[in-house]
Each structure stands twice: as structure tokens, then as C-alpha cells.
Amino acid sequence: AAMAVADDAPGHAGVAELQPPIEVESVWGCSDDTTPRGTTAGCIEGDSITIRGRYFGRSGARVLLVPERNGFPSALASESVECHGTRHSTLLPTLLLYCVLPANPKLSPGNDWDGATLPPASTYHVRVAARNGLTAVRRGAVSFASEASEGGDGADGASKDGAGSGKRSTDAALRLLDPSRWSELGIGGLGPQFKDLFRRAFGTRLGLVAPVVEKAGMRHVKGVIFHGLPGTGKTLVARKVAEALGSKNVRVVNGPEIMSKFVGDSERNLRELFADADEAWEKLGPKSPLYVIVIDEMDAIMRSRGTSRSDDSAARAVYDGVTTQMLAYMDGMKTGDNLLIIGLTNRLDALDPALLRPGRFEVQIRFPLPDRDGRRQILGIHTRRLQENAFLAPDVTIDGLVDATAAFSGADLAATVRSATSYAMARVYEASSAAPPPEAGADVAAAADADATAKFRVTQADFRRGMREVLAAKTASSNTEPY
Ligand SMILES: Nc1ncnc2c1ncn2[C@@H]1O[C@H](COP(=O)(O)OP(=O)(O)O)[C@@H](O)[C@H]1O
Ligand SMILES: [Mg+2]
């Protein structure tokens, strides 16, 4: 997604002459291209951003992300990230700077991290500073819209009132049923999982079957758990479901975030999480639109009570308190008809078993590692742009990759494609002996663009190296992670 430069305020004047000022031209919020436009902020949770511009310096740069609140950048909530991996753009005479973002609750839209209730940030400013503190600092403030931004891009701009979005939820959910739309969402495999999810959690909520549901006295499912190995697409699916239902009625929070927000006042804050749905139910009753709360990394807060490994008894009390509170809420849920809670975890066994009983998180969907078909689809999704631009060398076959990637998760496959692509890019910029002149005019830029495009090919050998790199990283991390 392309973003506009919002402002280019000078930084520390005086030092600026020593070195050309850093320029920021654009920012991409997602490392893969499966996330549609306008959801940049959604994917900065634990993902990465790419910044295009000039004069970052070879060794990287420090980047400050500043959420905008009420129209002003809120420096207090800013987050500093060390960015490495400066590369020449293969397409323009500029540099690309890659930043891996920490999984940090401060970056989430709508976070009231400092205790105050703030509106969701709709814009983030990205400020790049040279890495060694002595050099000039020039700020390029780039804003990009988050999912929560007001107005939208016309798709559903007007429907802010309850009735309208209620209709939209149903329609959108119906559209999700269509298998062709499913792959369009950028999710490979997981067809059976999605069908289960739909049948158990959404099917009874369709307007179409409402009379049957009522006559049969059916109750809607209140809670669903997605569980499975890391990287199998749980967060991805939750994010896509949230997108389809409309961001106004969906809140995505994660366990560690709730934990840090709720220490000291967990009960009030957990109630705050349900407040929108409660209020809509009070006002609209059964006409209320569907609200969804997604709790990612749920095991971080709702682990088995009394068995927490933490020695800190205060922390243990908070974990236990949050779990108890959630159970009480679900059992007494007066909003059961308009609220669905989706919990995500890599470790079903770590959750308090009481949460999984009927009437609570009654539906548990396991996300498996992708089989051959799944891998084929996932690789197809993550190489789509490469294929469309004829950037794949003729010796690359998706089937060959499918054969070679048994036991890879979706995240591993996506990482393999990124790694392979980076090897191919390295060939392009290493081949160009001199970097394009920094003040290149449009013609030169266009020529460099065409040249780089012509040279850029991802080969079978790149994919082999990519797989090796991903496997090495997997092995390294499995030595330190408990699962
Ligand atoms: N089934 C899938 N289809 C397409 N991409 C996937 C799939 N599973 C994982 N990925 C890729 O891996 C990334 C990480 O997956 P994620 O949903 O965060 O895994 P989990 O939450 O299960 O640990 C996704 O953003 C996506 O790029
Ligand atoms: Mg996840």
C-alpha cells in the first residue's frame, strides 16, 4: 500500500549540513502482500515495515513510530525501533530500510496504554534518525491509515449505525462462505477449519436462518478457540474474519497487552472490553449487529489457575483473576446473542480447562500444518506478485517447492519466499557496480527501474537457499522456545 509524505519538518538544524538529510518517501506496513490496502496498522503488530527513501546509512537507522491521537502525533506513545538491512531499491534510485517491529501493545490501534481511554490511532508518523546519535537527524513524517481510520475508502463509509452494520455483517459473512472468495482473502488451505468455524460460530447468526434458530430454541456459540502450532495461520484467519465483518464491530487484542493494561485493575478493564457489545445489546436487543472480540495469544493471560509457573504471587493473582472474570462473564453473558469471542493460542493445554466447557469456548478448531494442497495454495498466494510480474525464473515450479517443504508452516513458507526473493534482489544490487546518482531525474530513474526489473529473477537455487535459511532459523528457535 502506498502512503503519502505528510510532512518534512527539519530536525536539528545546524548539524544538518554535515550530512545529507534523511528522506522518507514511503512506508509499507506489511511484509507480505496478502494484506489488503488500508490495514497497515493492523499488521504492524509483530510484523515488519519497509521504508523507502535516501541517506539512511549502510548500517541501518533508528525509526520512531508515533501514533497520532486526536490529530496530533503523540510522542509519549511512540516506539523506537532499530532497523537494519538497508538495501538499494531494485526499482528506483533509493534505499529500502527494513524494520522488524517488536510485538508491542503500544503499537496496536485503540490501545489505552497510559490508563487514559484514547481513540484508536488512525495515523502513525514514521521518523527516521541516523543510527549514530551524532549525525544529522531529519524527520520525514509519513502517515498511513489504519483499519480504524474514519471515513474509509468508500466501501462502507456511511454505515456507522447499528442497523446498517448488522446487515453488512451478515452479508460479509455470507460472502466469506464462497470458496473462491476464501482464497482471495490470501489464506491457503484451512478450508475445513473455516467451514467448521462458519458452521459453529456464524451459521446460526445468519438472517436467513433466524426464524429456524428461534423456533428451534438454538443458542449461539459464545466462544471459539483457534489452536495449533505457531505460524499455521491463526492470527491471519482471525484478522481476515475481522476484516470481513467490519472493523467497527471487531476488536483484536492480545494476551500480553491485556496483561500489561490490566495489572492493578483487571476487572474493570475486562468489562471495558465487552462494553460496546453490552451497550448495543441494551439499545438494540436482538437487532444488534454482531460484535467479535479476538484475543490473540490467549494463553498469556488465561492459563490454568493455580498452576502458573510465575513465582510472583501478584502476577499469579492477575492471571487467575482474568480467567475467573472471563468465566463469570461468559456464564452470565446477556450479550451472548451479539458477541462472539475468538481466542487464539499455540498451546491449548496451557489454557484453564474450565474455559473450554460447553457454553464457554465450546468450539475448538485445530490449525494443522498445511498438507500438499495447502502448501501449494500458500506458496501460490505468497508468490502471486512474483508470478504476475514474471519475476520467477523458468526453473521454478510450485510443485517442486511443495515437495521440498513438508512440515513447513504457512509462516515458514512465507518466510521462504521472502528469503529467496532477497537473494535474487541481492544479485541485482550487487551487479550494479555504481549506485544510481542520488539526484537522478525522472528519466534516469525510469531507466534504472526498467533495468532492475529486467534483471530481477527468483530462481530455484534462491528458493533452496531460502528453505535452508528458514530451516536454520526454525532449528535455532526450537532450542529456546518451550514448544
Ligand atoms: N494458511 C496460510 N495461508 C497464507 N499465509 C499463511 C498461512 N498461514 C500462515 N501464513 C503466513 O504466515 C504469517 C504468520 O501466520 P500467523 O497467522 O501469524 O500464524 P499463527 O497465528 O498461527 O502463529 C501470516 O501473516 C502469513 O503471511
Ligand atoms: Mg498468532
Coordinates of C-alpha atoms and ligand atoms in Angstrom, one line a residue:
A1 CA 0.0 0.0 0.0
A2 CA 1.4 3.4 -0.9
M3 CA 1.4 6.2 1.6
A4 CA 1.8 9.9 1.2
V5 CA 4.5 12.0 2.8
A6 CA 2.6 14.1 5.3
D7 CA 5.3 16.5 6.4
D8 CA 9.0 17.0 6.2
A9 CA 10.0 19.1 9.1
P10 CA 13.7 19.8 9.6
G11 CA 15.2 18.2 12.6
H12 CA 18.3 19.5 14.4
A13 CA 19.3 22.5 12.3
G14 CA 23.0 23.2 12.1
V15 CA 24.1 19.6 12.1
A16 CA 22.1 19.0 9.0
E17 CA 24.8 20.4 6.7
L18 CA 27.3 17.7 7.8
Q19 CA 25.3 15.0 6.0
P20 CA 22.5 14.9 3.5
P21 CA 19.3 14.8 5.4
I22 CA 17.4 11.6 5.6
E23 CA 14.5 11.4 3.3
V24 CA 11.5 9.2 3.7
E25 CA 9.4 8.6 0.7
S26 CA 7.0 5.8 1.5
V27 CA 6.3 3.2 4.1
W28 CA 4.9 -0.2 3.7
G29 CA 3.3 -1.7 6.8
C30 CA 3.2 -5.4 5.9
S31 CA 6.0 -7.7 4.9
D32 CA 3.7 -9.8 2.7
D33 CA 1.3 -8.8 0.1
T34 CA -1.6 -10.7 1.3
T35 CA -2.8 -7.9 3.4
P36 CA -5.0 -5.5 1.6
R37 CA -4.6 -1.8 1.4
G38 CA -5.6 0.3 4.4
T39 CA -4.7 -2.3 7.0
T40 CA -1.2 -1.2 7.6
A41 CA -1.7 -0.5 11.3
G42 CA -3.3 -3.9 11.8
C43 CA -0.3 -5.7 10.5
I44 CA 2.3 -3.7 12.4
E45 CA 1.6 -5.9 15.3
G46 CA 4.6 -8.1 15.4
D47 CA 5.3 -7.7 11.7
S48 CA 7.7 -5.5 9.8
I49 CA 7.7 -2.3 7.8
T50 CA 9.7 -1.3 4.8
I51 CA 10.7 2.4 4.4
R52 CA 11.9 3.7 1.1
G53 CA 14.0 6.9 0.9
R54 CA 17.5 8.2 0.9
Y55 CA 20.6 8.5 3.0
F56 CA 19.7 6.1 5.7
G57 CA 23.3 4.9 6.0
R58 CA 24.6 1.4 5.4
S59 CA 24.3 0.1 8.9
G60 CA 20.7 1.0 9.4
A61 CA 18.8 3.6 11.2
R62 CA 16.6 4.2 14.2
V63 CA 13.0 4.6 13.5
L64 CA 10.4 6.2 15.7
L65 CA 6.8 5.3 15.3
V66 CA 4.5 7.9 16.6
P67 CA 0.7 7.2 16.7
E68 CA -1.5 10.2 16.0
R69 CA -4.2 10.9 18.6
N70 CA -6.8 13.5 18.0
G71 CA -4.9 14.8 15.1
F72 CA -1.6 15.2 16.9
P73 CA 1.4 12.9 17.0
S74 CA 1.5 11.6 20.5
A75 CA 5.2 11.4 21.3
L76 CA 4.5 9.8 24.6
A77 CA 3.2 6.7 23.0
S78 CA 5.9 6.5 20.4
E79 CA 8.0 3.4 20.0
S80 CA 11.6 3.3 18.8
V81 CA 12.8 0.5 16.5
E82 CA 16.3 -0.3 15.3
C83 CA 16.2 -1.0 11.6
H84 CA 18.8 -3.0 9.7
G85 CA 19.0 -4.3 6.3
T86 CA 19.5 -1.2 4.2
R87 CA 19.2 -2.2 0.5
H88 CA 19.1 -0.4 -2.8
S89 CA 15.6 -0.4 -4.3
T90 CA 15.6 -2.7 -7.3
L91 CA 13.2 -0.4 -9.0
L92 CA 14.1 3.2 -8.0
P93 CA 17.3 5.0 -7.1
T94 CA 16.5 4.9 -3.4
L95 CA 17.2 2.8 -0.4
L96 CA 15.0 0.4 1.3
L97 CA 15.2 0.0 5.1
Y98 CA 13.6 -3.0 6.8
C99 CA 12.3 -2.8 10.3
V100 CA 11.1 -5.7 12.2
L101 CA 8.6 -4.5 14.7
P102 CA 8.5 -5.7 18.3
A103 CA 5.3 -7.3 19.4
N104 CA 4.4 -4.2 21.3
P105 CA 1.0 -3.3 22.6
K106 CA 1.7 0.4 22.3
L107 CA 1.6 0.0 18.5
S108 CA -1.9 -1.5 18.5
P109 CA -4.7 0.7 17.4
G110 CA -7.0 1.7 20.1
N111 CA -4.6 1.0 22.9
D112 CA -5.1 3.0 26.1
W113 CA -1.7 2.1 27.3
D114 CA -1.3 5.0 29.7
G115 CA -4.5 4.4 31.5
A116 CA -6.5 7.1 29.7
T117 CA -9.0 6.0 27.2
L118 CA -7.8 7.2 23.8
P119 CA -9.4 6.9 20.5
P120 CA -7.7 4.4 18.2
A121 CA -4.8 5.8 16.3
S122 CA -5.7 6.2 12.7
T123 CA -2.3 7.5 11.6
Y124 CA 1.3 6.7 12.5
H125 CA 4.2 9.0 11.9
V126 CA 7.4 7.3 10.9
R127 CA 10.5 9.2 11.8
V128 CA 13.9 8.0 10.7
A129 CA 17.1 9.1 12.5
A130 CA 20.6 8.2 11.6
R131 CA 21.9 5.4 13.8
N132 CA 24.9 7.0 15.5
G133 CA 23.5 9.8 17.5
L134 CA 25.9 12.4 16.3
T135 CA 24.8 12.6 12.7
A136 CA 22.1 14.8 11.4
V137 CA 18.5 14.0 12.1
R138 CA 16.0 14.9 9.6
R139 CA 12.4 13.9 10.1
G140 CA 10.2 12.5 7.4
A141 CA 6.8 12.1 8.9
V142 CA 4.9 9.6 6.9
S143 CA 1.4 8.8 7.8
F144 CA -0.6 5.8 6.9
A145 CA -4.1 4.9 7.7
S146 CA -5.0 2.1 10.0
E147 CA -8.0 -0.1 9.8
A148 CA -9.7 2.0 12.4
S149 CA -9.4 5.2 10.3
E150 CA -12.6 7.1 9.9
G151 CA -14.3 7.6 6.5
G152 CA -12.7 4.6 4.9
D153 CA -12.3 4.4 1.2
G154 CA -15.9 4.3 0.2
A155 CA -16.5 0.6 0.7
D156 CA -18.8 1.1 3.6
G157 CA -18.2 4.7 4.6
A158 CA -21.7 5.5 5.6
S159 CA -22.9 2.6 7.7
K160 CA -21.9 3.6 11.2
D161 CA -25.2 3.0 12.9
G162 CA -26.1 -0.3 14.4
A163 CA -28.7 -1.5 11.9
G164 CA -26.6 -0.8 8.9
S165 CA -23.6 -2.7 10.1
G166 CA -25.7 -5.5 11.3
K167 CA -26.9 -6.1 7.8
R168 CA -23.4 -5.7 6.5
S169 CA -22.0 -8.3 8.9
T170 CA -24.4 -10.9 7.7
D171 CA -23.7 -10.2 4.1
A172 CA -20.0 -10.2 4.5
A173 CA -20.1 -13.4 6.4
L174 CA -22.1 -15.0 3.6
R175 CA -19.5 -13.8 1.1
L176 CA -16.8 -15.5 3.2
L177 CA -18.6 -18.8 2.6
D178 CA -17.7 -18.7 -1.0
P179 CA -14.6 -20.8 -1.5
S180 CA -13.3 -18.6 -4.3
R181 CA -13.5 -15.6 -2.0
W182 CA -11.7 -17.6 0.6
S183 CA -8.5 -17.9 -1.4
E184 CA -9.0 -14.3 -2.5
L185 CA -8.6 -13.4 1.2
G186 CA -5.0 -14.7 1.0
I187 CA -5.5 -17.8 3.1
G188 CA -4.1 -21.1 1.8
G189 CA -5.5 -24.4 2.9
L190 CA -7.6 -24.4 6.0
G191 CA -10.9 -24.9 4.1
P192 CA -12.2 -27.5 6.6
Q193 CA -11.2 -25.3 9.5
F194 CA -13.1 -22.4 8.0
K195 CA -16.1 -24.5 7.3
D196 CA -16.2 -25.6 10.9
L197 CA -15.8 -22.1 12.1
F198 CA -18.6 -20.9 9.9
R199 CA -21.0 -23.7 10.8
R200 CA -20.5 -23.5 14.5
A201 CA -20.0 -19.8 15.1
F202 CA -21.6 -17.9 12.3
G203 CA -24.2 -20.1 10.6
T204 CA -26.8 -19.7 13.4
R205 CA -26.4 -15.9 13.1
L206 CA -27.4 -15.5 9.5
G207 CA -30.5 -13.5 9.0
L208 CA -31.7 -16.2 6.6
V209 CA -32.0 -18.9 9.3
A210 CA -33.1 -16.6 12.2
P211 CA -36.7 -18.0 12.2
V212 CA -35.4 -21.5 12.4
V213 CA -32.9 -20.7 15.1
E214 CA -35.7 -19.0 17.1
K215 CA -38.2 -21.8 16.7
A216 CA -35.7 -24.5 17.5
G217 CA -34.5 -22.5 20.5
M218 CA -30.9 -22.7 19.4
R219 CA -28.3 -20.8 21.3
H220 CA -25.4 -19.1 19.6
V221 CA -21.9 -20.2 20.4
K222 CA -20.2 -17.6 22.5
G223 CA -16.6 -18.6 22.2
V224 CA -14.2 -20.3 19.8
I225 CA -10.6 -21.3 20.2
F226 CA -8.1 -21.5 17.3
H227 CA -5.2 -23.6 18.4
G228 CA -2.2 -25.2 16.6
L229 CA 1.5 -24.8 16.1
P230 CA 2.9 -21.3 15.6
G231 CA 2.7 -20.0 12.1
T232 CA -0.3 -22.0 11.0
G233 CA -2.5 -19.0 10.2
K234 CA -4.5 -18.5 13.3
T235 CA -3.8 -14.8 13.5
L236 CA -4.2 -14.5 9.8
V237 CA -7.7 -16.1 9.8
A238 CA -8.8 -14.1 12.8
R239 CA -7.7 -10.9 11.1
K240 CA -9.5 -11.8 7.8
V241 CA -12.7 -12.6 9.6
A242 CA -12.4 -9.3 11.5
E243 CA -11.9 -7.5 8.2
A244 CA -14.9 -9.1 6.6
L245 CA -17.1 -8.3 9.5
G246 CA -16.0 -4.7 9.5
S247 CA -13.6 -3.2 11.9
K248 CA -16.2 -1.2 13.8
N249 CA -17.6 -4.3 15.4
V250 CA -14.4 -6.3 15.9
R251 CA -11.7 -5.7 18.5
V252 CA -8.4 -7.5 18.3
V253 CA -6.4 -7.6 21.5
N254 CA -3.6 -9.8 22.6
G255 CA -3.0 -11.5 25.8
P256 CA 0.2 -9.8 26.8
E257 CA -1.4 -6.4 26.0
I258 CA -4.4 -7.2 28.2
M259 CA -2.0 -8.3 30.9
S260 CA 0.0 -5.0 30.8
K261 CA -3.1 -2.9 30.6
F262 CA -5.0 -4.7 33.3
V263 CA -2.4 -5.1 36.0
G264 CA -4.0 -3.4 39.0
D265 CA -7.4 -3.0 37.6
S266 CA -8.1 -6.1 35.5
E267 CA -11.7 -6.5 36.3
R268 CA -12.8 -3.1 35.2
N269 CA -10.7 -3.3 32.1
L270 CA -12.0 -6.7 31.1
R271 CA -15.5 -5.3 31.4
E272 CA -14.4 -2.4 29.2
L273 CA -13.6 -4.9 26.5
F274 CA -17.2 -6.0 26.4
A275 CA -18.7 -2.6 26.8
D276 CA -19.6 -1.9 23.2
A277 CA -21.4 -5.2 22.7
D278 CA -23.2 -4.7 26.0
E279 CA -24.3 -1.3 25.1
A280 CA -25.5 -2.3 21.7
W281 CA -27.4 -5.1 23.2
E282 CA -29.1 -2.8 25.7
K283 CA -30.1 -0.4 22.9
L284 CA -30.9 -2.8 20.1
G285 CA -31.5 -6.2 21.6
P286 CA -31.7 -8.9 19.0
K287 CA -31.3 -6.3 16.3
S288 CA -27.8 -5.5 17.5
P289 CA -25.0 -6.2 15.0
L290 CA -22.6 -9.0 15.8
Y291 CA -19.6 -8.0 17.8
V292 CA -16.4 -10.0 17.8
I293 CA -13.5 -9.9 20.2
V294 CA -10.4 -11.7 19.2
I295 CA -7.9 -12.4 21.9
D296 CA -4.6 -13.4 20.4
E297 CA -2.0 -15.2 22.5
M298 CA -4.7 -16.1 24.9
D299 CA -2.5 -18.5 26.9
A300 CA -0.6 -15.5 28.1
I301 CA -3.4 -14.5 30.4
M302 CA -5.8 -17.3 30.8
R303 CA -3.6 -20.2 31.8
S304 CA -4.7 -22.9 34.2
R305 CA -5.4 -21.3 37.5
G306 CA -3.3 -22.1 40.5
T307 CA -0.6 -23.7 38.3
S308 CA 1.2 -20.6 37.0
R309 CA 4.9 -21.1 37.0
S310 CA 5.3 -17.5 38.0
D311 CA 6.8 -17.0 41.5
D312 CA 5.3 -13.6 41.6
S313 CA 2.1 -14.0 43.5
A314 CA 0.8 -10.7 42.4
A315 CA 1.1 -11.6 38.8
R316 CA -0.4 -15.0 39.5
A317 CA -3.4 -13.3 41.1
V318 CA -3.9 -11.3 38.0
Y319 CA -3.8 -14.3 35.7
D320 CA -6.3 -16.1 37.9
G321 CA -8.4 -13.0 38.2
V322 CA -8.6 -12.5 34.5
T323 CA -9.6 -16.1 33.9
T324 CA -12.2 -16.1 36.7
Q325 CA -13.6 -12.8 35.3
M326 CA -13.8 -14.2 31.8
L327 CA -15.7 -17.3 33.0
A328 CA -18.1 -15.3 35.0
Y329 CA -18.7 -13.0 32.1
M330 CA -19.3 -15.8 29.6
D331 CA -21.7 -17.7 32.0
G332 CA -23.7 -14.6 32.6
M333 CA -23.4 -13.2 29.2
K334 CA -26.5 -11.3 28.5
T335 CA -25.0 -10.3 25.2
G336 CA -24.4 -13.9 24.1
D337 CA -26.5 -13.2 21.1
N338 CA -24.5 -10.3 19.7
L339 CA -21.0 -11.2 20.9
L340 CA -18.5 -13.9 19.8
I341 CA -15.1 -14.2 21.5
I342 CA -12.4 -15.9 19.5
G343 CA -9.3 -16.9 21.5
L344 CA -6.0 -17.8 19.8
T345 CA -3.3 -20.0 21.3
N346 CA -0.4 -22.1 20.3
R347 CA -0.9 -24.1 23.5
L348 CA -4.4 -25.4 24.1
D349 CA -3.0 -27.4 27.0
A350 CA -1.9 -24.3 28.8
L351 CA -5.4 -22.8 29.0
D352 CA -7.5 -23.3 32.0
P353 CA -9.7 -26.3 31.2
A354 CA -12.8 -24.6 32.7
L355 CA -12.7 -22.2 29.8
L356 CA -13.3 -25.0 27.3
R357 CA -16.5 -26.3 28.7
P358 CA -19.8 -26.2 26.8
G359 CA -21.3 -22.7 26.9
R360 CA -17.9 -21.1 27.1
F361 CA -15.2 -21.6 24.5
E362 CA -17.1 -24.6 23.3
V363 CA -15.8 -24.8 19.8
Q364 CA -12.1 -25.6 19.4
I365 CA -10.6 -25.6 16.0
R366 CA -7.2 -27.0 15.4
F367 CA -5.0 -25.4 12.7
P368 CA -2.8 -28.2 11.3
L369 CA 0.4 -27.8 9.3
P370 CA -0.5 -27.4 5.7
D371 CA -0.7 -30.6 3.5
R372 CA 0.4 -30.6 -0.1
D373 CA -2.6 -28.8 -1.3
G374 CA -2.4 -26.3 1.4
R375 CA 1.3 -25.7 0.7
R376 CA 0.6 -25.3 -3.0
Q377 CA -2.1 -22.7 -2.2
I378 CA 0.0 -20.8 0.3
L379 CA 3.0 -20.7 -2.0
G380 CA 0.7 -19.5 -4.7
I381 CA -0.5 -16.7 -2.5
H382 CA 2.9 -15.6 -1.5
T383 CA 4.5 -15.8 -5.0
R384 CA 1.5 -14.3 -6.7
R385 CA 3.1 -10.9 -7.3
L386 CA 6.3 -12.5 -8.4
Q387 CA 4.4 -14.6 -10.9
E388 CA 2.3 -11.8 -12.2
N389 CA 5.4 -9.8 -12.9
A390 CA 7.3 -12.7 -14.4
F391 CA 9.9 -12.5 -11.7
L392 CA 10.1 -16.3 -11.3
A393 CA 12.8 -18.0 -13.3
P394 CA 11.6 -20.7 -15.6
D395 CA 13.3 -23.4 -13.5
V396 CA 11.0 -22.7 -10.5
T397 CA 7.9 -24.9 -10.2
I398 CA 5.5 -24.6 -7.4
D399 CA 5.1 -28.4 -7.3
G400 CA 8.9 -28.7 -6.7
L401 CA 8.6 -26.3 -3.8
V402 CA 5.6 -28.2 -2.4
D403 CA 7.7 -31.4 -2.4
A404 CA 10.6 -29.8 -0.7
T405 CA 8.7 -28.1 2.1
A406 CA 7.0 -30.9 4.0
A407 CA 6.4 -29.9 7.7
F408 CA 6.7 -26.2 6.8
S409 CA 4.1 -24.0 8.4
G410 CA 2.4 -21.2 6.4
A411 CA 4.7 -18.7 8.1
D412 CA 7.7 -20.8 7.2
L413 CA 6.5 -20.9 3.5
A414 CA 6.0 -17.1 3.5
A415 CA 9.5 -16.6 5.1
T416 CA 11.0 -18.9 2.4
V417 CA 9.6 -16.8 -0.3
R418 CA 10.9 -13.6 1.3
S419 CA 14.3 -15.1 1.8
A420 CA 14.5 -16.4 -1.8
T421 CA 13.4 -13.1 -3.0
S422 CA 16.1 -11.3 -1.0
Y423 CA 18.8 -13.5 -2.6
A424 CA 17.5 -12.6 -6.0
M425 CA 17.4 -8.9 -5.1
A426 CA 21.0 -9.1 -3.7
R427 CA 22.1 -10.2 -7.2
V428 CA 20.5 -7.2 -8.8
Y429 CA 22.1 -4.6 -6.5
E430 CA 25.4 -6.3 -6.3
A431 CA 25.6 -6.4 -10.1
S432 CA 25.1 -2.7 -10.5
S433 CA 28.7 -1.6 -9.9
A434 CA 27.7 2.0 -9.1
A435 CA 24.6 3.0 -7.3
P436 CA 22.4 5.3 -9.3
P437 CA 23.1 9.0 -8.8
P438 CA 21.2 10.3 -5.8
E439 CA 19.8 13.3 -7.6
A440 CA 18.7 11.3 -10.6
G441 CA 15.9 12.8 -12.7
A442 CA 12.8 11.0 -13.8
D443 CA 14.4 9.6 -17.0
V444 CA 17.3 8.1 -15.1
A445 CA 15.0 6.8 -12.5
A446 CA 12.8 5.2 -15.1
A447 CA 15.8 3.7 -16.9
A448 CA 17.2 2.3 -13.6
D449 CA 13.7 1.0 -12.9
A450 CA 13.5 -0.8 -16.2
D451 CA 17.0 -2.2 -15.9
A452 CA 16.4 -3.6 -12.4
T453 CA 13.1 -5.1 -13.4
A454 CA 14.7 -6.8 -16.3
K455 CA 17.4 -8.3 -14.1
F456 CA 15.3 -9.4 -11.2
R457 CA 14.5 -13.2 -11.3
V458 CA 14.0 -15.5 -8.4
T459 CA 15.5 -18.9 -9.2
Q460 CA 15.1 -22.4 -7.9
A461 CA 18.5 -22.1 -6.3
D462 CA 17.3 -18.9 -4.5
F463 CA 14.3 -21.0 -3.1
R464 CA 16.7 -23.7 -2.0
R465 CA 18.8 -21.2 -0.1
G466 CA 15.6 -19.7 1.3
M467 CA 14.4 -23.0 2.6
R468 CA 17.8 -23.7 4.2
E469 CA 17.7 -20.3 5.9
V470 CA 14.2 -20.8 7.2
L471 CA 15.1 -24.3 8.5
A472 CA 18.2 -23.0 10.2
A473 CA 16.1 -20.3 11.9
K474 CA 13.5 -22.9 12.9
T475 CA 16.1 -25.1 14.4
A476 CA 17.7 -22.3 16.3
S477 CA 14.4 -21.1 17.8
S478 CA 13.1 -24.5 18.7
N479 CA 16.1 -24.8 21.0
T480 CA 14.9 -21.9 23.1
E481 CA 11.1 -22.0 22.8
P482 CA 9.1 -24.2 25.1
Y483 CA 7.0 -25.5 22.2
Ligands
LIG1 N1 -2.8 -20.7 5.7 C1 -2.0 -19.6 5.3 N2 -2.1 -19.0 4.1 C2 -1.4 -18.0 3.8 N3 -0.4 -17.5 4.5 C3 -0.2 -18.0 5.7 C4 -1.0 -19.1 6.2 N4 -0.6 -19.5 7.4 C5 0.4 -18.6 7.7 N5 0.7 -17.7 6.7 C6 1.7 -16.7 6.7 O1 2.4 -16.7 7.9 C7 2.2 -15.5 8.6 C8 2.1 -15.8 10.1 O2 1.0 -16.6 10.4 P1 0.1 -16.4 11.7 O3 -1.3 -16.3 11.3 O4 0.6 -15.2 12.5 O5 0.3 -17.7 12.5 P2 -0.2 -18.1 13.9 O6 -1.1 -17.0 14.4 O7 -0.9 -19.4 13.8 O8 1.1 -18.3 14.7 C9 0.9 -14.9 8.1 O9 0.9 -13.5 8.2 C10 1.0 -15.3 6.6 O10 1.9 -14.4 5.9
MG2 MG -0.5 -15.7 16.0

